[in-house]
Amino acid sequence: MPPASTGRQLLDADEARVARASRELTKIAAAMVSRPMDRDLHEQMRGFLARESEPALASWEVLLARTPDELKERISTVLTAQALRRAS
């Protein structure tokens, strides 16, 4: 899928899905450190696994399959778009 070039989106669908999943899992994991037996946190984790885990893992596989040149191109594209936004 081509990268989103309009609006606020800089990431393509797979990149955005992996980023969202990473943020959500990090938030849950951090909360589990201080509240390991919190039923709500366990429910959040189960909900994440049921709804988002497989799509996020599939997107992760897509990202892992990219060549170094593809990754460099994506990094360049995102950094350029960010710089242009800041300049405007």
mmCIF file of C-alpha atoms in Angstrom:
data_model
loop_
_atom_site.group_PDB
_atom_site.id
_atom_site.type_symbol
_atom_site.label_atom_id
_atom_site.label_comp_id
_atom_site.label_asym_id
_atom_site.label_seq_id
_atom_site.Cartn_x
_atom_site.Cartn_y
_atom_site.Cartn_z
ATOM 1 C CA MET A 1 0.000 0.000 0.000
ATOM 2 C CA PRO A 2 1.455 3.433 -0.863
ATOM 3 C CA PRO A 3 2.168 5.849 1.949
ATOM 4 C CA ALA A 4 -0.509 8.311 2.898
ATOM 5 C CA SER A 5 0.531 11.687 1.514
ATOM 6 C CA THR A 6 -2.408 13.850 2.508
ATOM 7 C CA GLY A 7 -3.805 14.957 5.803
ATOM 8 C CA ARG A 8 -1.938 14.262 9.007
ATOM 9 C CA GLN A 9 -0.895 10.724 8.101
ATOM 10 C CA LEU A 10 2.756 10.166 7.333
ATOM 11 C CA LEU A 11 2.764 6.410 7.801
ATOM 12 C CA ASP A 12 1.321 3.763 5.548
ATOM 13 C CA ALA A 13 -1.345 1.436 6.943
ATOM 14 C CA ASP A 14 1.094 -1.239 8.125
ATOM 15 C CA GLU A 15 3.421 1.277 9.767
ATOM 16 C CA ALA A 16 0.515 2.980 11.521
ATOM 17 C CA ARG A 17 -0.961 -0.342 12.714
ATOM 18 C CA VAL A 18 2.372 -1.470 14.175
ATOM 19 C CA ALA A 19 2.913 1.915 15.842
ATOM 20 C CA ARG A 20 -0.577 1.868 17.413
ATOM 21 C CA ALA A 21 -0.134 -1.712 18.624
ATOM 22 C CA SER A 22 3.267 -0.927 20.076
ATOM 23 C CA ARG A 23 1.931 2.090 21.976
ATOM 24 C CA GLU A 24 -1.068 0.147 23.298
ATOM 25 C CA LEU A 25 0.998 -2.853 24.403
ATOM 26 C CA THR A 26 3.597 -0.611 26.052
ATOM 27 C CA LYS A 27 0.840 1.229 27.931
ATOM 28 C CA ILE A 28 -0.697 -2.029 29.142
ATOM 29 C CA ALA A 29 2.681 -3.558 30.060
ATOM 30 C CA ALA A 30 3.725 -0.483 32.036
ATOM 31 C CA ALA A 31 0.450 -0.534 33.966
ATOM 32 C CA MET A 32 0.860 -4.270 34.640
ATOM 33 C CA VAL A 33 4.152 -3.571 36.433
ATOM 34 C CA SER A 34 2.421 -1.546 39.104
ATOM 35 C CA ARG A 35 -0.939 -3.366 39.042
ATOM 36 C CA PRO A 36 -0.267 -6.965 37.958
ATOM 37 C CA MET A 37 -3.544 -8.324 39.308
ATOM 38 C CA ASP A 38 -5.806 -5.568 38.011
ATOM 39 C CA ARG A 39 -8.740 -7.283 36.299
ATOM 40 C CA ASP A 40 -9.354 -4.303 34.010
ATOM 41 C CA LEU A 41 -5.791 -4.506 32.706
ATOM 42 C CA HIS A 42 -6.168 -8.219 32.079
ATOM 43 C CA GLU A 43 -9.372 -7.488 30.176
ATOM 44 C CA GLN A 44 -7.605 -4.780 28.147
ATOM 45 C CA MET A 45 -4.869 -7.246 27.221
ATOM 46 C CA ARG A 46 -7.381 -9.945 26.270
ATOM 47 C CA GLY A 47 -9.307 -7.406 24.193
ATOM 48 C CA PHE A 48 -6.163 -6.277 22.421
ATOM 49 C CA LEU A 49 -5.169 -9.862 21.670
ATOM 50 C CA ALA A 50 -8.642 -10.691 20.363
ATOM 51 C CA ARG A 51 -9.059 -7.608 18.164
ATOM 52 C CA GLU A 52 -5.690 -6.241 17.180
ATOM 53 C CA SER A 53 -2.967 -8.807 17.693
ATOM 54 C CA GLU A 54 -3.250 -10.727 14.407
ATOM 55 C CA PRO A 55 -3.551 -7.643 12.158
ATOM 56 C CA ALA A 56 -0.614 -6.022 13.981
ATOM 57 C CA LEU A 57 1.515 -9.153 13.631
ATOM 58 C CA ALA A 58 0.650 -9.377 9.932
ATOM 59 C CA SER A 59 1.681 -5.752 9.471
ATOM 60 C CA TRP A 60 4.891 -6.414 11.402
ATOM 61 C CA GLU A 61 5.690 -9.231 8.947
ATOM 62 C CA VAL A 62 5.147 -6.808 6.053
ATOM 63 C CA LEU A 63 7.603 -4.359 7.607
ATOM 64 C CA LEU A 64 10.152 -7.103 8.289
ATOM 65 C CA ALA A 65 9.972 -8.171 4.639
ATOM 66 C CA ARG A 66 11.075 -4.748 3.395
ATOM 67 C CA THR A 67 14.542 -4.500 1.962
ATOM 68 C CA PRO A 68 17.100 -2.094 3.424
ATOM 69 C CA ASP A 69 16.612 0.143 0.384
ATOM 70 C CA GLU A 70 12.833 0.184 0.897
ATOM 71 C CA LEU A 71 13.300 1.049 4.567
ATOM 72 C CA LYS A 72 15.716 3.874 3.729
ATOM 73 C CA GLU A 73 13.240 5.241 1.186
ATOM 74 C CA ARG A 74 10.375 5.176 3.721
ATOM 75 C CA ILE A 75 12.513 6.892 6.358
ATOM 76 C CA SER A 76 13.505 9.556 3.841
ATOM 77 C CA THR A 77 9.903 10.068 2.751
ATOM 78 C CA VAL A 78 8.595 10.417 6.313
ATOM 79 C CA LEU A 79 11.418 12.729 7.433
ATOM 80 C CA THR A 80 10.983 14.925 4.354
ATOM 81 C CA ALA A 81 7.228 15.160 4.915
ATOM 82 C CA GLN A 82 7.785 16.071 8.573
ATOM 83 C CA ALA A 83 10.306 18.754 7.630
ATOM 84 C CA LEU A 84 7.930 20.228 5.061
ATOM 85 C CA ARG A 85 5.117 20.342 7.594
ATOM 86 C CA ARG A 86 7.295 22.127 10.126
ATOM 87 C CA ALA A 87 8.439 24.629 7.517
ATOM 88 C CA SER A 88 4.889 25.512 6.455
#
